[in-house]
Short mmCIF file of N, CA and C and ligand atoms in Angstrom, two decimals:
data_model
loop_
_atom_site.label_atom_id
_atom_site.label_comp_id
_atom_site.label_asym_id
_atom_site.label_seq_id
_atom_site.Cartn_x
_atom_site.Cartn_y
_atom_site.Cartn_z
N MET V 1 148.85 135.77 -74.51
CA MET V 1 149.00 134.78 -74.86
C MET V 1 147.82 134.13 -76.19
N ARG V 2 147.96 133.01 -76.82
CA ARG V 2 147.04 132.09 -77.34
C ARG V 2 146.11 131.21 -76.87
N ILE V 3 144.80 131.13 -77.38
CA ILE V 3 143.81 130.01 -77.06
C ILE V 3 143.23 129.82 -78.16
N ALA V 4 142.86 128.38 -78.11
CA ALA V 4 141.81 127.64 -78.70
C ALA V 4 140.74 127.42 -78.59
N LEU V 5 139.71 127.97 -79.02
CA LEU V 5 138.18 127.11 -78.73
C LEU V 5 137.40 126.74 -79.94
N THR V 6 136.30 126.56 -79.47
CA THR V 6 135.39 126.12 -80.69
C THR V 6 134.34 126.80 -80.72
N VAL V 7 133.98 127.18 -81.66
CA VAL V 7 132.39 128.66 -81.53
C VAL V 7 131.65 128.42 -82.74
N ASN V 8 130.64 127.90 -82.17
CA ASN V 8 129.28 127.61 -83.39
C ASN V 8 130.24 126.69 -84.36
N GLY V 9 130.89 125.54 -83.94
CA GLY V 9 131.37 124.91 -84.64
C GLY V 9 132.44 124.97 -85.32
N GLU V 10 133.17 125.90 -85.48
CA GLU V 10 134.81 126.72 -85.78
C GLU V 10 135.60 127.02 -84.94
N LEU V 11 136.53 126.23 -85.42
CA LEU V 11 137.97 126.37 -84.64
C LEU V 11 138.77 127.40 -84.48
N HIS V 12 138.77 128.59 -83.48
CA HIS V 12 139.34 129.64 -83.29
C HIS V 12 140.88 129.56 -82.83
N ASP V 13 141.68 130.46 -83.51
CA ASP V 13 143.21 130.57 -82.73
C ASP V 13 142.93 132.27 -82.20
N THR V 14 143.03 131.92 -81.20
CA THR V 14 142.96 133.72 -80.97
C THR V 14 144.11 134.45 -79.80
N GLU V 15 144.40 135.61 -79.58
CA GLU V 15 144.65 136.18 -78.66
C GLU V 15 143.75 136.26 -77.41
N ALA V 16 144.44 136.48 -76.16
CA ALA V 16 143.33 137.10 -75.14
C ALA V 16 144.62 136.89 -74.22
N TRP V 17 144.33 138.27 -73.16
CA TRP V 17 144.76 138.71 -72.08
C TRP V 17 144.45 137.55 -70.72
N PRO V 18 144.86 137.16 -70.05
CA PRO V 18 144.65 135.95 -69.28
C PRO V 18 143.36 136.57 -68.27
N GLY V 19 142.98 137.95 -67.94
CA GLY V 19 141.94 138.05 -67.47
C GLY V 19 140.45 138.73 -67.92
N GLU V 20 140.99 138.74 -69.75
CA GLU V 20 139.78 138.84 -70.12
C GLU V 20 138.69 137.89 -70.21
N SER V 21 137.37 138.31 -69.94
CA SER V 21 136.18 137.08 -69.98
C SER V 21 136.34 136.56 -71.34
N LEU V 22 135.18 135.35 -71.56
CA LEU V 22 134.84 134.83 -72.69
C LEU V 22 134.14 135.98 -72.91
N LEU V 23 133.04 136.39 -72.25
CA LEU V 23 132.17 137.77 -72.97
C LEU V 23 133.02 138.20 -74.07
N TYR V 24 134.37 138.90 -73.56
CA TYR V 24 135.01 139.82 -74.23
C TYR V 24 135.57 139.28 -75.72
N VAL V 25 136.50 137.69 -75.28
CA VAL V 25 137.09 137.32 -76.47
C VAL V 25 135.68 137.28 -77.44
N LEU V 26 134.61 137.03 -77.13
CA LEU V 26 133.76 136.58 -78.63
C LEU V 26 133.29 137.65 -78.85
N ARG V 27 133.11 138.79 -77.82
CA ARG V 27 132.86 139.95 -79.05
C ARG V 27 134.25 140.74 -79.48
N GLU V 28 134.90 140.83 -78.94
CA GLU V 28 136.01 142.10 -79.39
C GLU V 28 137.35 141.20 -79.95
N ARG V 29 137.47 139.96 -79.69
CA ARG V 29 138.26 138.98 -80.44
C ARG V 29 137.69 138.52 -81.66
N LEU V 30 136.82 137.28 -81.20
CA LEU V 30 135.96 136.94 -82.47
C LEU V 30 135.17 137.60 -83.34
N GLY V 31 134.48 138.88 -83.15
CA GLY V 31 133.30 139.37 -83.64
C GLY V 31 132.89 138.96 -83.62
N LEU V 32 131.84 138.59 -82.80
CA LEU V 32 130.36 137.82 -82.58
C LEU V 32 129.98 138.65 -81.63
N PRO V 33 129.00 139.51 -81.77
CA PRO V 33 128.72 141.03 -81.34
C PRO V 33 127.33 140.22 -80.43
N GLY V 34 126.70 139.02 -80.75
CA GLY V 34 125.45 138.92 -80.23
C GLY V 34 125.29 138.99 -78.91
N SER V 35 125.72 138.40 -78.09
CA SER V 35 126.39 138.27 -76.86
C SER V 35 126.44 139.54 -76.20
N LYS V 36 125.39 140.34 -75.50
CA LYS V 36 125.59 141.42 -75.26
C LYS V 36 126.05 141.73 -73.76
N ASN V 37 126.87 142.66 -73.65
CA ASN V 37 127.74 143.19 -72.30
C ASN V 37 126.90 144.35 -71.76
N ALA V 38 125.55 143.91 -70.68
CA ALA V 38 125.11 144.77 -70.02
C ALA V 38 125.71 144.70 -68.52
N CYS V 39 126.36 144.04 -68.06
CA CYS V 39 126.11 144.09 -66.75
C CYS V 39 127.58 143.82 -66.43
N GLU V 40 128.19 142.76 -66.75
CA GLU V 40 129.63 141.98 -66.64
C GLU V 40 129.24 141.36 -64.85
N GLN V 41 128.81 141.72 -64.55
CA GLN V 41 128.75 141.03 -62.95
C GLN V 41 127.82 139.93 -63.20
N GLY V 42 127.49 138.88 -63.95
CA GLY V 42 126.76 137.69 -63.57
C GLY V 42 125.19 137.83 -63.33
N GLU V 43 124.92 139.40 -63.14
CA GLU V 43 123.33 139.07 -62.65
C GLU V 43 122.35 139.55 -64.31
N CYS V 44 122.94 140.22 -65.27
CA CYS V 44 121.52 140.15 -66.30
C CYS V 44 121.36 139.12 -67.06
N GLY V 45 122.12 138.08 -67.49
CA GLY V 45 122.09 137.11 -68.50
C GLY V 45 121.96 137.28 -70.02
N SER V 46 122.40 138.42 -70.12
CA SER V 46 122.33 139.32 -71.46
C SER V 46 123.38 138.82 -72.47
N CYS V 47 124.65 137.86 -71.46
CA CYS V 47 125.79 137.78 -72.29
C CYS V 47 125.45 135.81 -72.26
N SER V 48 124.57 135.10 -71.95
CA SER V 48 124.13 133.90 -72.08
C SER V 48 124.22 133.04 -73.39
N VAL V 49 125.78 132.12 -72.89
CA VAL V 49 126.21 131.37 -74.09
C VAL V 49 125.87 129.88 -73.73
N LEU V 50 126.53 128.78 -74.65
CA LEU V 50 126.71 127.59 -74.20
C LEU V 50 128.09 127.03 -73.73
N LEU V 51 128.17 126.91 -72.86
CA LEU V 51 130.13 125.82 -72.51
C LEU V 51 129.60 124.61 -72.50
N ASP V 52 130.34 123.97 -73.44
CA ASP V 52 130.01 122.45 -73.36
C ASP V 52 128.62 122.37 -72.97
N GLY V 53 127.60 122.94 -73.86
CA GLY V 53 126.52 122.20 -73.76
C GLY V 53 125.76 122.57 -72.01
N VAL V 54 126.13 123.64 -71.63
CA VAL V 54 125.61 124.17 -70.20
C VAL V 54 125.65 125.67 -70.38
N LEU V 55 124.47 125.82 -69.92
CA LEU V 55 124.33 127.76 -69.90
C LEU V 55 125.27 128.31 -69.43
N VAL V 56 125.81 129.30 -69.53
CA VAL V 56 127.11 130.06 -68.21
C VAL V 56 126.60 131.73 -68.88
N CYS V 57 126.86 132.38 -67.88
CA CYS V 57 127.32 133.86 -68.29
C CYS V 57 128.78 134.33 -68.34
N ALA V 58 128.91 134.51 -69.89
CA ALA V 58 130.44 134.65 -70.90
C ALA V 58 130.92 135.64 -69.62
N CYS V 59 130.38 136.64 -69.08
CA CYS V 59 131.14 137.42 -68.76
C CYS V 59 131.57 136.95 -67.32
N LEU V 60 131.27 135.94 -66.83
CA LEU V 60 131.87 134.85 -65.61
C LEU V 60 132.40 134.07 -65.35
N VAL V 61 132.79 133.68 -67.31
CA VAL V 61 134.15 132.93 -67.67
C VAL V 61 135.20 133.43 -67.83
N LEU V 62 135.93 133.26 -67.68
CA LEU V 62 137.45 133.67 -68.60
C LEU V 62 137.64 132.86 -70.02
N GLY V 63 138.42 134.04 -70.50
CA GLY V 63 138.51 133.79 -71.77
C GLY V 63 139.28 132.06 -71.61
N VAL V 64 140.09 131.86 -71.01
CA VAL V 64 141.39 131.20 -71.53
C VAL V 64 140.82 129.52 -70.41
N GLN V 65 139.67 130.27 -69.93
CA GLN V 65 139.02 128.81 -69.57
C GLN V 65 138.06 128.18 -70.53
N ALA V 66 137.79 128.67 -71.52
CA ALA V 66 137.07 128.24 -72.80
C ALA V 66 138.03 127.75 -74.12
N GLU V 67 139.68 127.72 -73.35
CA GLU V 67 140.44 127.13 -74.03
C GLU V 67 140.34 125.19 -74.20
N GLY V 68 140.16 124.83 -75.59
CA GLY V 68 139.61 123.62 -75.82
C GLY V 68 138.66 123.04 -75.58
N HIS V 69 137.41 124.23 -75.26
CA HIS V 69 136.01 123.92 -74.88
C HIS V 69 135.33 123.98 -76.18
N GLU V 70 133.98 123.93 -75.88
CA GLU V 70 133.16 124.26 -77.23
C GLU V 70 132.28 125.66 -76.99
N VAL V 71 131.81 126.42 -77.71
CA VAL V 71 130.83 127.34 -77.17
C VAL V 71 129.80 127.47 -78.21
N VAL V 72 128.31 127.59 -78.08
CA VAL V 72 127.36 127.86 -78.70
C VAL V 72 127.30 129.55 -78.39
N THR V 73 127.33 130.46 -79.63
CA THR V 73 126.46 131.88 -79.00
C THR V 73 125.10 131.64 -79.95
N VAL V 74 124.27 132.90 -79.80
CA VAL V 74 123.06 132.98 -80.29
C VAL V 74 123.41 133.10 -82.18
N GLU V 75 125.07 133.57 -82.89
CA GLU V 75 124.90 133.68 -83.61
C GLU V 75 124.63 132.21 -84.00
N GLY V 76 125.37 131.12 -83.23
CA GLY V 76 125.05 129.45 -83.89
C GLY V 76 123.68 128.96 -83.54
N LEU V 77 123.18 129.47 -83.03
CA LEU V 77 121.44 128.72 -82.80
C LEU V 77 120.83 128.65 -84.39
N ALA V 78 121.16 129.69 -85.18
CA ALA V 78 120.06 129.49 -86.49
C ALA V 78 120.66 128.30 -87.39
N GLU V 79 119.70 128.04 -88.10
CA GLU V 79 119.85 126.94 -88.91
C GLU V 79 119.39 127.13 -90.54
N ASN V 80 120.70 126.69 -91.51
CA ASN V 80 120.32 126.67 -92.44
C ASN V 80 120.15 128.04 -93.27
N GLY V 81 120.92 129.20 -92.55
CA GLY V 81 120.12 130.54 -93.00
C GLY V 81 118.81 130.86 -92.26
N GLY V 82 118.00 130.03 -91.53
CA GLY V 82 117.01 130.57 -91.24
C GLY V 82 116.96 130.54 -89.52
N LEU V 83 116.03 131.24 -88.96
CA LEU V 83 115.90 131.75 -87.72
C LEU V 83 115.89 130.58 -87.02
N HIS V 84 116.08 130.31 -85.55
CA HIS V 84 115.76 129.10 -84.76
C HIS V 84 114.72 129.06 -84.10
N PRO V 85 113.81 128.35 -84.46
CA PRO V 85 112.32 128.09 -83.27
C PRO V 85 112.06 129.22 -82.15
N VAL V 86 113.23 129.56 -81.79
CA VAL V 86 112.97 130.13 -80.35
C VAL V 86 112.93 131.64 -80.77
N GLN V 87 113.69 132.01 -81.60
CA GLN V 87 114.11 133.18 -82.65
C GLN V 87 112.43 133.18 -82.62
N GLU V 88 112.19 132.46 -83.55
CA GLU V 88 111.07 133.00 -84.87
C GLU V 88 109.90 132.83 -83.39
N ALA V 89 109.68 132.09 -82.45
CA ALA V 89 108.92 132.35 -81.54
C ALA V 89 108.72 134.16 -80.82
N PHE V 90 109.62 134.19 -80.50
CA PHE V 90 109.89 135.87 -80.36
C PHE V 90 109.20 136.85 -81.01
N VAL V 91 109.91 136.40 -82.17
CA VAL V 91 109.33 137.44 -83.02
C VAL V 91 107.69 137.54 -83.17
N GLU V 92 107.04 136.14 -83.21
CA GLU V 92 105.74 136.38 -83.61
C GLU V 92 104.41 136.34 -81.95
N ALA V 93 105.38 136.15 -81.19
CA ALA V 93 105.08 136.64 -79.60
C ALA V 93 105.07 137.90 -79.47
N GLY V 94 105.95 138.79 -79.97
CA GLY V 94 106.19 140.13 -80.08
C GLY V 94 107.07 140.22 -78.73
N ALA V 95 107.92 139.87 -78.58
CA ALA V 95 108.66 139.41 -77.34
C ALA V 95 109.73 140.47 -77.13
N VAL V 96 110.16 141.07 -78.26
CA VAL V 96 111.16 142.06 -78.70
C VAL V 96 110.69 143.35 -78.41
N GLN V 97 111.11 144.12 -77.56
CA GLN V 97 111.23 145.02 -77.53
C GLN V 97 112.62 146.39 -78.13
N CYS V 98 113.20 146.85 -76.89
CA CYS V 98 114.65 147.29 -77.12
C CYS V 98 115.36 146.28 -77.43
N GLY V 99 115.12 144.90 -77.35
CA GLY V 99 116.01 143.85 -77.39
C GLY V 99 117.11 143.24 -77.26
N PHE V 100 118.05 144.81 -76.37
CA PHE V 100 119.22 144.31 -75.49
C PHE V 100 118.97 143.14 -74.75
N CYS V 101 117.99 142.49 -74.19
CA CYS V 101 117.97 141.23 -73.71
C CYS V 101 117.88 139.91 -74.64
N THR V 102 117.40 139.97 -75.30
CA THR V 102 116.61 139.18 -76.42
C THR V 102 117.79 138.13 -76.63
N PRO V 103 119.27 137.88 -76.97
CA PRO V 103 120.25 137.39 -77.31
C PRO V 103 120.01 136.19 -76.20
N GLY V 104 120.35 136.81 -74.80
CA GLY V 104 120.24 135.67 -73.51
C GLY V 104 119.17 134.87 -73.59
N LEU V 105 118.28 135.53 -73.86
CA LEU V 105 116.86 134.97 -73.28
C LEU V 105 116.62 133.71 -74.48
N VAL V 106 116.76 133.98 -75.70
CA VAL V 106 116.66 132.85 -76.93
C VAL V 106 117.47 131.57 -76.19
N MET V 107 118.76 132.32 -75.76
CA MET V 107 119.40 130.78 -75.64
C MET V 107 119.12 130.05 -74.17
N ALA V 108 118.76 130.79 -73.24
CA ALA V 108 118.29 130.31 -71.85
C ALA V 108 116.74 129.76 -72.23
N VAL V 109 115.71 129.81 -72.69
CA VAL V 109 115.10 128.56 -73.71
C VAL V 109 115.58 128.19 -74.90
N ALA V 110 116.01 128.35 -75.66
CA ALA V 110 116.72 127.30 -76.04
C ALA V 110 117.34 126.12 -75.69
N ASP V 111 118.13 126.24 -74.45
CA ASP V 111 118.64 125.39 -73.28
C ASP V 111 116.68 124.60 -72.57
N LEU V 112 116.16 125.41 -71.97
CA LEU V 112 115.19 124.89 -71.54
C LEU V 112 114.27 124.08 -72.14
N ILE V 113 114.07 124.60 -73.50
CA ILE V 113 112.93 123.68 -74.15
C ILE V 113 114.07 122.32 -74.74
N ARG V 114 115.33 122.41 -74.89
CA ARG V 114 115.84 121.41 -75.40
C ARG V 114 116.01 120.46 -74.00
N ARG V 115 116.23 121.25 -72.84
CA ARG V 115 116.12 119.99 -71.18
C ARG V 115 114.43 119.52 -71.11
N SER V 116 113.65 120.28 -71.50
CA SER V 116 112.47 120.00 -71.05
C SER V 116 111.32 121.05 -71.87
N PRO V 117 111.21 119.96 -73.09
CA PRO V 117 110.40 120.39 -74.44
C PRO V 117 108.85 120.92 -74.06
N SER V 118 108.50 120.28 -73.19
CA SER V 118 107.30 121.06 -72.52
C SER V 118 107.18 121.74 -71.18
N PRO V 119 107.61 122.80 -70.74
CA PRO V 119 108.05 123.46 -69.87
C PRO V 119 106.84 123.69 -69.26
N SER V 120 106.52 123.26 -67.85
CA SER V 120 106.00 124.43 -66.78
C SER V 120 105.99 125.36 -66.79
N ASP V 121 104.94 126.42 -65.91
CA ASP V 121 104.95 127.68 -65.69
C ASP V 121 106.35 128.20 -64.68
N ASP V 122 106.19 127.53 -63.91
CA ASP V 122 107.35 127.12 -62.73
C ASP V 122 108.44 127.01 -63.55
N GLU V 123 108.76 125.85 -64.19
CA GLU V 123 110.11 125.91 -65.13
C GLU V 123 110.27 126.61 -65.85
N ILE V 124 109.90 127.73 -66.22
CA ILE V 124 109.54 129.05 -67.24
C ILE V 124 110.52 130.08 -66.55
N ARG V 125 109.59 129.67 -65.33
CA ARG V 125 109.88 131.14 -64.48
C ARG V 125 111.75 130.44 -63.90
N GLU V 126 111.71 129.69 -63.20
CA GLU V 126 112.80 129.03 -62.77
C GLU V 126 114.37 129.29 -64.19
N ALA V 127 114.02 128.99 -65.10
CA ALA V 127 115.04 128.86 -66.09
C ALA V 127 115.08 130.30 -66.52
N LEU V 128 114.44 131.16 -66.62
CA LEU V 128 114.48 132.72 -67.09
C LEU V 128 115.04 133.76 -65.53
N SER V 129 115.06 132.97 -64.16
CA SER V 129 115.23 133.78 -63.80
C SER V 129 116.97 134.61 -63.40
N GLY V 130 117.50 134.10 -64.08
CA GLY V 130 118.21 134.93 -64.12
C GLY V 130 118.87 136.15 -65.43
N ASN V 131 117.57 136.00 -66.30
CA ASN V 131 117.47 136.92 -67.51
C ASN V 131 116.75 138.31 -67.08
N LEU V 132 117.42 139.81 -67.00
CA LEU V 132 116.59 140.60 -66.54
C LEU V 132 116.24 141.10 -67.98
N CYS V 133 114.83 141.64 -67.85
CA CYS V 133 114.59 142.82 -68.71
C CYS V 133 113.74 143.53 -68.84
N ARG V 134 113.99 144.61 -69.17
CA ARG V 134 113.49 145.85 -68.49
C ARG V 134 112.67 146.26 -69.07
N CYS V 135 111.74 145.99 -70.49
CA CYS V 135 111.01 146.68 -71.53
C CYS V 135 109.45 145.54 -71.27
N THR V 136 109.77 144.60 -71.50
CA THR V 136 108.47 143.81 -71.48
C THR V 136 107.68 143.31 -70.71
N GLY V 137 107.71 143.53 -69.65
CA GLY V 137 107.11 142.70 -68.60
C GLY V 137 106.97 141.42 -68.25
N TYR V 138 108.02 140.84 -69.23
CA TYR V 138 107.70 139.34 -69.35
C TYR V 138 106.71 138.70 -69.73
N GLN V 139 105.39 139.06 -69.90
CA GLN V 139 104.33 138.36 -70.19
C GLN V 139 104.50 137.94 -71.72
N LYS V 140 105.01 138.94 -72.70
CA LYS V 140 105.33 138.36 -73.77
C LYS V 140 106.50 136.95 -74.32
N ILE V 141 107.29 137.92 -73.30
CA ILE V 141 108.38 135.97 -73.11
C ILE V 141 107.88 134.87 -72.79
N PHE V 142 106.87 135.00 -71.86
CA PHE V 142 106.15 133.97 -71.25
C PHE V 142 105.31 133.14 -72.62
N ASP V 143 104.91 134.12 -73.50
CA ASP V 143 103.77 133.74 -74.40
C ASP V 143 104.99 132.91 -75.62
N ALA V 144 106.38 133.59 -75.90
CA ALA V 144 107.01 133.33 -76.60
C ALA V 144 107.40 131.74 -75.85
N VAL V 145 107.83 131.24 -74.89
CA VAL V 145 108.44 130.56 -74.35
C VAL V 145 107.01 129.18 -74.90
N ARG V 146 106.40 129.31 -74.46
CA ARG V 146 104.87 128.72 -74.74
C ARG V 146 104.67 128.31 -76.23
N LEU V 147 104.66 129.47 -77.04
CA LEU V 147 104.53 129.47 -78.72
C LEU V 147 106.17 127.89 -79.10
N ALA V 148 107.33 128.73 -79.05
CA ALA V 148 108.22 128.03 -79.39
C ALA V 148 108.41 126.55 -78.88
N ALA V 149 107.37 125.97 -77.34
CA ALA V 149 107.51 124.87 -77.10
C ALA V 149 106.40 123.95 -77.79
N SER V 150 105.71 124.60 -78.15
CA SER V 150 104.48 124.52 -79.24
C SER V 150 104.72 123.71 -80.24
S1 FES Q 1 126.64 141.00 -69.29
FE1 FES Q 1 127.21 138.90 -68.19
S2 FES Q 1 125.35 138.49 -66.71
FE2 FES Q 1 124.93 140.20 -67.38
S1 FES Q 2 113.51 143.80 -74.88
FE1 FES Q 2 114.40 145.36 -73.95
S2 FES Q 2 115.49 144.59 -72.73
FE2 FES Q 2 113.80 143.28 -72.71
#
């Protein structure tokens, strides 16, 4: 079947099997590999995107459910060819090691700061509770969130 959805402000019309995930549609149909596929079970947050402004795991949403809706991926955060402030903060704070978790974390942090510009430590922990990182120990990620918020 064919589905139409807006991704990063651009309307796409693409083929999609009814059972495939939004993550598959983004990565394999639309050529947007920024959202990572690590668990495909809603456990790691590496596939986080905004669906109509709400942070979701793209692996848990069917592609057909995005029909007629707006998706923002990590590729859509950068503005005017420059990095998004959250991306800059991750680089500056040294919060990236292997980088596999980073796109999902960047999406989650950008969503947090949009909702709560000066988040408390508890808000940061809650907001990032769905994003797993196996490299950093999270301290640098916390530093990046505080830096981005400042
Ligand atoms: S790949 Fe979607 S939550 Fe892990
Ligand atoms: S930087 Fe490697 S999993 Fe987070």
